[in-house]
Amino acid sequence: MSENNTNGNSHLTEVTVLGTGVLGSQIVMQAAYAGKNVVAYDISQELLDKLPDRWEWMRGYYSTDVTGYTPELFDEAIARIRPSTDLADAVSGADVVIEAIPENLELKKQVWSQVGEAVPGHTILLTNSSSLRPSDFADATGHPDRFLALHFANLVWKFNTGEVMATPKTDRTVFDRTVAFAEEINLEAIPIRKEIPGYLLNSLLIPWLDAAAGLYVADAANPVDIDRDWKIATGAPSGPFEVFDTVGFNVSVNITRGNADATENQKKFADLLQERGIDKGRAGLGDGVGFYEYDAYGEIVRPNPDWEIY
Ligand code: NAD
């Protein structure tokens, strides 16, 4: 249950994650591995049937990236996960609902209004949206005082920031409890008290990715060489096209298509991501192929020749 105990630790034990795609599946495992009971909700049984494969994909990463990993701990986490395709059933016992459905404002409003009608009176309502303003759909939840953002980074177990961002209507206590919850699921909580489109990370990251995309559509250089330049000269571990692969092309395309002010270059790049990536099932690391081809451990094997200009 959700009462605070005398140590100030929250007892938010029952977690429901809406959407089991790239981020949702990672969030499910992050919470389950930290000991939470997790309901994984998606719109079809077919999608939920993919989860066991995702766990095995993640197990490879956990075994190398997570200190203290054991197969037993991972199996126990899997056993704490309950898949569901029934929304009311999925949220009716939740202390925390984390929404990771596609980045589409109308869809988020629609799903949140259904969730808002089915959740108990104490449930904290969190969105993982990357580019929409949480305040644009806070009222749709019916409980804007209990609604805010908890924004995960892709490869959650490793890049474990949790940006906690309030809307103007978020209750201060709910904000503080969300920060505590983020730490309970092994995130480094980053409190953002004023709503900023793109949080902290994406305010920095998106202009950088845009610049790389602009170089590519201007035929300046191959993606691998843009990445090499950035990595060698700055010491950064990844270049922008490796980051496009990690994020997954769907997110980039949705951000551009949802941006009324997108430039011609941004639109051209989004069309390329669609044609060469999404339409061919080669939309980044999650598919094993994006700008690069990956092995079963997510290591780069070679650049994908489809993207080479020269
Ligand atoms: P995705 O397309 O991989 O997954 C979305 C999931 O939502 C799919 O499993 C889909 O079946 C499900 N879904 C569709 N309609 C639904 C509905 N009505 N109810 C419940 N589930 C539904 O997308 P993603 O990359 O996981 O992104 C999800 C959210 O997380 C977005 O808001 C995105 O901005 C955010 N996010 C993504 C990343 C990233 O790197 N991919 C990082 C941080 C935040």
CSV table of C-alpha atoms and ligand atoms in Angstrom, one decimal:
chain,number,residue,atom,x,y,z
A,1,MET,CA,0.0,0.0,0.0
A,2,SER,CA,1.0,3.6,-0.4
A,3,GLU,CA,1.2,5.0,3.1
A,4,ASN,CA,4.6,6.5,4.1
A,5,ASN,CA,6.2,4.5,6.9
A,6,THR,CA,8.0,6.1,9.9
A,7,ASN,CA,11.3,6.1,8.1
A,8,GLY,CA,9.9,8.3,5.3
A,9,ASN,CA,10.2,5.4,2.8
A,10,SER,CA,7.1,5.1,0.6
A,11,HIS,CA,5.4,1.8,0.3
A,12,LEU,CA,4.6,2.0,-3.3
A,13,THR,CA,4.8,-1.7,-4.1
A,14,GLU,CA,2.1,-2.2,-6.8
A,15,VAL,CA,3.2,-0.8,-10.1
A,16,THR,CA,1.4,-0.8,-13.5
A,17,VAL,CA,3.1,0.0,-16.7
A,18,LEU,CA,1.0,1.0,-19.7
A,19,GLY,CA,2.6,0.0,-23.0
A,20,THR,CA,5.3,-2.7,-23.3
A,21,GLY,CA,7.3,-1.3,-26.2
A,22,VAL,CA,10.9,-0.2,-26.2
A,23,LEU,CA,10.7,1.8,-23.0
A,24,GLY,CA,7.7,0.2,-21.3
A,25,SER,CA,9.3,-3.2,-21.3
A,26,GLN,CA,12.5,-1.8,-19.8
A,27,ILE,CA,10.5,0.0,-17.1
A,28,VAL,CA,8.6,-3.1,-16.2
A,29,MET,CA,11.8,-5.0,-15.6
A,30,GLN,CA,13.4,-2.1,-13.8
A,31,ALA,CA,10.6,-2.0,-11.3
A,32,ALA,CA,10.3,-5.8,-11.0
A,33,TYR,CA,14.0,-6.3,-10.5
A,34,ALA,CA,13.8,-3.7,-7.7
A,35,GLY,CA,11.2,-5.9,-6.0
A,36,LYS,CA,7.9,-4.3,-7.1
A,37,ASN,CA,4.9,-6.3,-8.3
A,38,VAL,CA,4.3,-5.1,-11.8
A,39,VAL,CA,1.4,-5.4,-14.1
A,40,ALA,CA,2.5,-5.0,-17.8
A,41,TYR,CA,-0.5,-3.7,-19.8
A,42,ASP,CA,-0.7,-3.6,-23.6
A,43,ILE,CA,-3.5,-3.6,-26.1
A,44,SER,CA,-3.2,-7.2,-27.4
A,45,GLN,CA,-2.1,-10.6,-26.2
A,46,GLU,CA,0.1,-10.9,-29.2
A,47,LEU,CA,2.2,-8.0,-28.0
A,48,LEU,CA,2.4,-9.4,-24.5
A,49,ASP,CA,3.5,-12.7,-25.9
A,50,LYS,CA,6.7,-10.9,-27.1
A,51,LEU,CA,7.7,-10.1,-23.5
A,52,PRO,CA,9.6,-13.4,-22.7
A,53,ASP,CA,11.9,-12.7,-25.7
A,54,ARG,CA,12.4,-9.1,-24.4
A,55,TRP,CA,13.4,-10.4,-20.9
A,56,GLU,CA,16.0,-12.7,-22.5
A,57,TRP,CA,17.3,-9.8,-24.5
A,58,MET,CA,17.5,-7.7,-21.4
A,59,ARG,CA,19.0,-10.5,-19.3
A,60,GLY,CA,22.2,-10.3,-21.5
A,61,TYR,CA,22.6,-6.7,-20.6
A,62,TYR,CA,21.7,-7.1,-16.9
A,63,SER,CA,24.3,-9.9,-16.6
A,64,THR,CA,27.1,-7.5,-17.7
A,65,ASP,CA,25.7,-4.1,-16.7
A,66,VAL,CA,24.0,-4.6,-13.3
A,67,THR,CA,26.2,-5.0,-10.3
A,68,GLY,CA,25.2,-8.1,-8.2
A,69,TYR,CA,23.2,-9.6,-11.1
A,70,THR,CA,22.3,-13.2,-10.6
A,71,PRO,CA,20.0,-15.4,-12.9
A,72,GLU,CA,17.9,-16.2,-9.8
A,73,LEU,CA,17.2,-12.5,-9.1
A,74,PHE,CA,16.3,-12.0,-12.7
A,75,ASP,CA,14.0,-15.0,-12.7
A,76,GLU,CA,12.3,-13.7,-9.5
A,77,ALA,CA,11.8,-10.4,-11.2
A,78,ILE,CA,10.1,-12.1,-14.1
A,79,ALA,CA,7.9,-14.0,-11.7
A,80,ARG,CA,6.7,-10.6,-10.2
A,81,ILE,CA,5.4,-9.5,-13.6
A,82,ARG,CA,1.8,-10.0,-14.6
A,83,PRO,CA,0.8,-9.3,-18.2
A,84,SER,CA,-2.7,-7.9,-18.8
A,85,THR,CA,-4.8,-6.7,-21.7
A,86,ASP,CA,-7.6,-5.4,-19.4
A,87,LEU,CA,-7.0,-1.8,-18.5
A,88,ALA,CA,-9.4,-1.6,-15.6
A,89,ASP,CA,-8.0,-4.8,-14.1
A,90,ALA,CA,-4.4,-3.6,-14.7
A,91,VAL,CA,-4.8,-0.3,-12.8
A,92,SER,CA,-7.3,-1.1,-10.1
A,93,GLY,CA,-4.7,-2.2,-7.6
A,94,ALA,CA,-1.9,0.1,-8.6
A,95,ASP,CA,0.0,2.4,-6.2
A,96,VAL,CA,1.8,3.8,-9.2
A,97,VAL,CA,0.8,3.9,-12.9
A,98,ILE,CA,3.6,4.6,-15.4
A,99,GLU,CA,2.4,5.3,-18.9
A,100,ALA,CA,4.8,4.5,-21.8
A,101,ILE,CA,2.4,4.4,-24.8
A,102,PRO,CA,3.1,6.1,-28.2
A,103,GLU,CA,4.0,9.8,-28.3
A,104,ASN,CA,0.6,11.0,-29.5
A,105,LEU,CA,-1.3,13.6,-27.5
A,106,GLU,CA,-4.9,12.5,-28.4
A,107,LEU,CA,-4.0,8.8,-27.6
A,108,LYS,CA,-2.5,9.8,-24.3
A,109,LYS,CA,-5.6,11.9,-23.4
A,110,GLN,CA,-7.9,9.0,-24.3
A,111,VAL,CA,-5.9,6.4,-22.3
A,112,TRP,CA,-5.4,8.6,-19.3
A,113,SER,CA,-9.1,9.5,-19.1
A,114,GLN,CA,-9.9,5.8,-18.9
A,115,VAL,CA,-7.2,5.2,-16.4
A,116,GLY,CA,-8.3,8.1,-14.3
A,117,GLU,CA,-11.8,6.6,-13.9
A,118,ALA,CA,-10.4,3.2,-12.9
A,119,VAL,CA,-7.6,4.0,-10.4
A,120,PRO,CA,-7.9,4.0,-6.6
A,121,GLY,CA,-7.8,7.4,-4.8
A,122,HIS,CA,-4.2,7.2,-3.7
A,123,THR,CA,-2.5,6.2,-7.0
A,124,ILE,CA,0.3,8.3,-8.3
A,125,LEU,CA,0.0,8.8,-12.1
A,126,LEU,CA,3.2,9.1,-14.1
A,127,THR,CA,3.9,9.7,-17.8
A,128,ASN,CA,7.2,8.8,-19.5
A,129,SER,CA,6.4,11.1,-22.4
A,130,SER,CA,9.6,12.5,-24.0
A,131,SER,CA,8.4,15.5,-26.0
A,132,LEU,CA,4.8,16.3,-25.0
A,133,ARG,CA,4.1,18.7,-22.1
A,134,PRO,CA,2.5,16.7,-19.2
A,135,SER,CA,0.3,19.7,-18.5
A,136,ASP,CA,-1.3,19.3,-21.9
A,137,PHE,CA,-2.9,16.1,-20.8
A,138,ALA,CA,-2.9,16.5,-17.0
A,139,ASP,CA,-6.6,17.4,-16.9
A,140,ALA,CA,-7.5,14.3,-18.9
A,141,THR,CA,-6.5,12.1,-16.0
A,142,GLY,CA,-9.2,13.7,-13.8
A,143,HIS,CA,-6.5,13.9,-11.0
A,144,PRO,CA,-4.0,16.5,-12.1
A,145,ASP,CA,-2.8,16.9,-8.5
A,146,ARG,CA,-1.5,13.3,-8.6
A,147,PHE,CA,-0.1,13.5,-12.1
A,148,LEU,CA,3.4,14.3,-13.2
A,149,ALA,CA,6.3,13.0,-15.4
A,150,LEU,CA,8.9,10.4,-14.6
A,151,HIS,CA,11.1,10.3,-17.6
A,152,PHE,CA,13.4,7.3,-18.1
A,153,ALA,CA,16.4,7.1,-20.5
A,154,ASN,CA,16.6,4.3,-22.9
A,155,LEU,CA,18.6,1.3,-21.6
A,156,VAL,CA,17.1,2.1,-18.2
A,157,TRP,CA,19.2,-0.3,-16.1
A,158,LYS,CA,22.4,1.3,-17.3
A,159,PHE,CA,21.5,4.9,-18.1
A,160,ASN,CA,19.4,5.2,-15.0
A,161,THR,CA,18.3,8.8,-14.7
A,162,GLY,CA,14.8,9.4,-13.7
A,163,GLU,CA,13.8,13.0,-14.5
A,164,VAL,CA,10.9,13.8,-12.1
A,165,MET,CA,9.0,16.9,-13.5
A,166,ALA,CA,6.0,18.6,-12.0
A,167,THR,CA,3.2,20.4,-13.8
A,168,PRO,CA,1.8,23.5,-12.3
A,169,LYS,CA,-1.0,21.4,-10.8
A,170,THR,CA,1.1,18.6,-9.2
A,171,ASP,CA,0.8,18.3,-5.5
A,172,ARG,CA,4.2,18.9,-3.7
A,173,THR,CA,3.9,15.8,-1.6
A,174,VAL,CA,3.2,13.6,-4.7
A,175,PHE,CA,6.3,15.1,-6.3
A,176,ASP,CA,8.4,14.2,-3.3
A,177,ARG,CA,7.0,10.7,-3.1
A,178,THR,CA,7.7,10.2,-6.8
A,179,VAL,CA,11.4,11.2,-6.2
A,180,ALA,CA,11.5,8.6,-3.5
A,181,PHE,CA,9.8,6.0,-5.7
A,182,ALA,CA,12.3,6.7,-8.5
A,183,GLU,CA,15.2,6.0,-6.1
A,184,GLU,CA,13.5,2.8,-4.8
A,185,ILE,CA,13.6,1.4,-8.4
A,186,ASN,CA,17.3,2.2,-8.6
A,187,LEU,CA,17.1,5.4,-10.6
A,188,GLU,CA,19.1,8.5,-10.0
A,189,ALA,CA,16.2,10.9,-9.5
A,190,ILE,CA,16.6,14.3,-11.1
A,191,PRO,CA,14.0,16.7,-9.7
A,192,ILE,CA,12.7,19.3,-12.2
A,193,ARG,CA,10.3,21.6,-10.4
A,194,LYS,CA,9.3,23.8,-13.3
A,195,GLU,CA,7.8,22.2,-16.5
A,196,ILE,CA,10.3,22.5,-19.3
A,197,PRO,CA,9.5,21.0,-22.7
A,198,GLY,CA,12.0,18.2,-23.3
A,199,TYR,CA,13.1,18.0,-19.6
A,200,LEU,CA,16.8,18.6,-19.1
A,201,LEU,CA,18.2,15.8,-21.1
A,202,ASN,CA,16.2,16.2,-24.3
A,203,SER,CA,16.7,20.0,-24.2
A,204,LEU,CA,20.4,19.2,-24.7
A,205,LEU,CA,20.1,16.0,-26.8
A,206,ILE,CA,17.6,16.9,-29.5
A,207,PRO,CA,19.5,19.9,-30.9
A,208,TRP,CA,22.6,17.7,-31.1
A,209,LEU,CA,20.7,14.9,-32.9
A,210,ASP,CA,19.1,17.5,-35.3
A,211,ALA,CA,22.6,18.8,-36.1
A,212,ALA,CA,23.8,15.3,-37.0
A,213,ALA,CA,20.7,14.6,-39.1
A,214,GLY,CA,21.2,18.0,-40.9
A,215,LEU,CA,24.8,16.9,-41.8
A,216,TYR,CA,23.5,13.6,-43.2
A,217,VAL,CA,20.7,15.1,-45.4
A,218,ALA,CA,23.2,17.7,-46.6
A,219,ASP,CA,25.3,14.7,-47.9
A,220,ALA,CA,28.2,15.9,-45.8
A,221,ALA,CA,29.5,12.5,-44.6
A,222,ASN,CA,28.6,8.9,-43.8
A,223,PRO,CA,26.9,8.4,-40.3
A,224,VAL,CA,29.8,6.3,-39.1
A,225,ASP,CA,32.3,9.1,-39.8
A,226,ILE,CA,30.1,11.7,-38.1
A,227,ASP,CA,30.0,9.4,-35.1
A,228,ARG,CA,33.7,8.8,-35.2
A,229,ASP,CA,34.5,12.5,-35.3
A,230,TRP,CA,32.3,13.2,-32.3
A,231,LYS,CA,33.6,10.3,-30.2
A,232,ILE,CA,37.3,10.7,-30.8
A,233,ALA,CA,37.3,14.4,-30.5
A,234,THR,CA,35.2,14.7,-27.3
A,235,GLY,CA,35.8,11.3,-25.6
A,236,ALA,CA,32.0,10.7,-25.6
A,237,PRO,CA,31.1,7.0,-25.7
A,238,SER,CA,28.5,7.3,-28.5
A,239,GLY,CA,28.0,9.3,-31.6
A,240,PRO,CA,24.6,10.7,-32.7
A,241,PHE,CA,23.7,7.9,-35.1
A,242,GLU,CA,24.4,5.3,-32.4
A,243,VAL,CA,22.0,7.3,-30.2
A,244,PHE,CA,19.4,7.3,-33.0
A,245,ASP,CA,19.7,3.5,-32.9
A,246,THR,CA,19.4,3.3,-29.2
A,247,VAL,CA,16.4,5.5,-29.0
A,248,GLY,CA,14.7,3.8,-31.9
A,249,PHE,CA,13.5,5.5,-35.1
A,250,ASN,CA,9.8,5.5,-34.1
A,251,VAL,CA,10.4,8.1,-31.4
A,252,SER,CA,12.4,10.4,-33.7
A,253,VAL,CA,9.8,10.2,-36.4
A,254,ASN,CA,7.0,10.8,-34.0
A,255,ILE,CA,8.7,13.9,-32.6
A,256,THR,CA,9.2,15.4,-36.1
A,257,ARG,CA,5.7,14.6,-37.2
A,258,GLY,CA,4.3,16.1,-34.0
A,259,ASN,CA,6.3,19.3,-34.5
A,260,ALA,CA,4.3,21.9,-36.5
A,261,ASP,CA,7.5,23.9,-36.9
A,262,ALA,CA,9.7,21.0,-38.3
A,263,THR,CA,12.2,22.2,-40.9
A,264,GLU,CA,12.4,20.6,-44.4
A,265,ASN,CA,15.6,18.9,-43.4
A,266,GLN,CA,13.9,17.4,-40.3
A,267,LYS,CA,11.0,16.2,-42.4
A,268,LYS,CA,13.3,14.7,-45.1
A,269,PHE,CA,15.3,12.8,-42.4
A,270,ALA,CA,12.1,11.5,-40.8
A,271,ASP,CA,11.0,10.2,-44.2
A,272,LEU,CA,14.3,8.4,-44.6
A,273,LEU,CA,14.0,6.9,-41.1
A,274,GLN,CA,10.5,5.7,-42.1
A,275,GLU,CA,11.4,4.2,-45.5
A,276,ARG,CA,14.8,2.7,-44.8
A,277,GLY,CA,14.2,1.8,-41.1
A,278,ILE,CA,10.6,1.5,-39.8
A,279,ASP,CA,9.0,0.1,-43.0
A,280,LYS,CA,11.8,-2.6,-43.2
A,281,GLY,CA,11.8,-3.5,-39.5
A,282,ARG,CA,15.3,-2.0,-39.2
A,283,ALA,CA,14.4,0.8,-36.8
A,284,GLY,CA,17.4,0.7,-34.4
A,285,LEU,CA,19.0,-1.4,-31.8
A,286,GLY,CA,15.7,-3.0,-30.7
A,287,ASP,CA,15.4,-4.5,-34.2
A,288,GLY,CA,19.1,-5.5,-34.3
A,289,VAL,CA,19.6,-3.1,-37.2
A,290,GLY,CA,19.5,0.7,-37.6
A,291,PHE,CA,22.4,2.8,-38.8
A,292,TYR,CA,24.5,-0.1,-37.6
A,293,GLU,CA,24.0,-3.9,-37.5
A,294,TYR,CA,24.2,-5.4,-34.0
A,295,ASP,CA,25.0,-8.8,-32.5
A,296,ALA,CA,22.9,-10.6,-29.9
A,297,TYR,CA,24.6,-8.6,-27.1
A,298,GLY,CA,23.9,-5.2,-28.7
A,299,GLU,CA,27.4,-4.7,-29.9
A,300,ILE,CA,28.0,-3.0,-33.2
A,301,VAL,CA,29.1,-5.5,-35.9
A,302,ARG,CA,29.3,-3.0,-38.8
A,303,PRO,CA,27.6,0.1,-40.3
A,304,ASN,CA,24.4,-0.7,-42.2
A,305,PRO,CA,25.4,-0.1,-45.9
A,306,ASP,CA,21.8,1.2,-46.7
A,307,TRP,CA,22.8,4.5,-45.0
A,308,GLU,CA,26.2,5.0,-46.6
A,309,ILE,CA,26.3,7.9,-49.0
A,310,TYR,CA,29.9,7.4,-50.1
B,1,NAD,P1,7.0,2.0,-28.6
B,1,NAD,O1,6.3,2.3,-29.9
B,1,NAD,O2,8.2,1.1,-28.6
B,1,NAD,O3,5.9,1.3,-27.6
B,1,NAD,C1,4.6,1.8,-27.3
B,1,NAD,C2,3.8,0.7,-26.8
B,1,NAD,O4,2.5,1.2,-26.4
B,1,NAD,C3,3.6,-0.5,-27.7
B,1,NAD,O5,3.8,-1.7,-27.1
B,1,NAD,C4,2.1,-0.3,-28.1
B,1,NAD,O6,1.5,-1.6,-28.4
B,1,NAD,C5,1.6,0.2,-26.8
B,1,NAD,N1,0.3,0.9,-27.0
B,1,NAD,C6,-0.3,1.4,-28.1
B,1,NAD,N2,-1.5,1.9,-27.9
B,1,NAD,C7,-1.7,1.7,-26.6
B,1,NAD,C8,-2.8,1.9,-25.7
B,1,NAD,N3,-3.9,2.5,-26.2
B,1,NAD,N4,-2.7,1.5,-24.4
B,1,NAD,C9,-1.6,0.9,-24.0
B,1,NAD,N5,-0.5,0.7,-24.7
B,1,NAD,C10,-0.6,1.0,-26.0
B,1,NAD,O7,7.3,3.4,-27.9
B,1,NAD,P2,8.5,3.7,-26.8
B,1,NAD,O8,9.7,4.1,-27.5
B,1,NAD,O9,8.5,2.7,-25.8
B,1,NAD,O10,7.9,5.1,-26.3
B,1,NAD,C11,6.8,5.1,-25.4
B,1,NAD,C12,6.8,6.4,-24.6
B,1,NAD,O11,8.0,6.5,-23.9
B,1,NAD,C13,6.7,7.6,-25.5
B,1,NAD,O12,5.9,8.6,-24.8
B,1,NAD,C14,8.1,8.1,-25.6
B,1,NAD,O13,8.2,9.5,-25.8
B,1,NAD,C15,8.7,7.7,-24.3
B,1,NAD,N6,10.1,7.5,-24.2
B,1,NAD,C16,10.8,6.8,-25.2
B,1,NAD,C17,12.2,6.7,-25.1
B,1,NAD,C18,13.0,5.9,-26.1
B,1,NAD,O14,14.2,6.1,-26.1
B,1,NAD,N7,12.3,5.1,-26.9
B,1,NAD,C19,12.9,7.3,-24.0
B,1,NAD,C20,12.2,8.0,-23.0
B,1,NAD,C21,10.8,8.1,-23.1
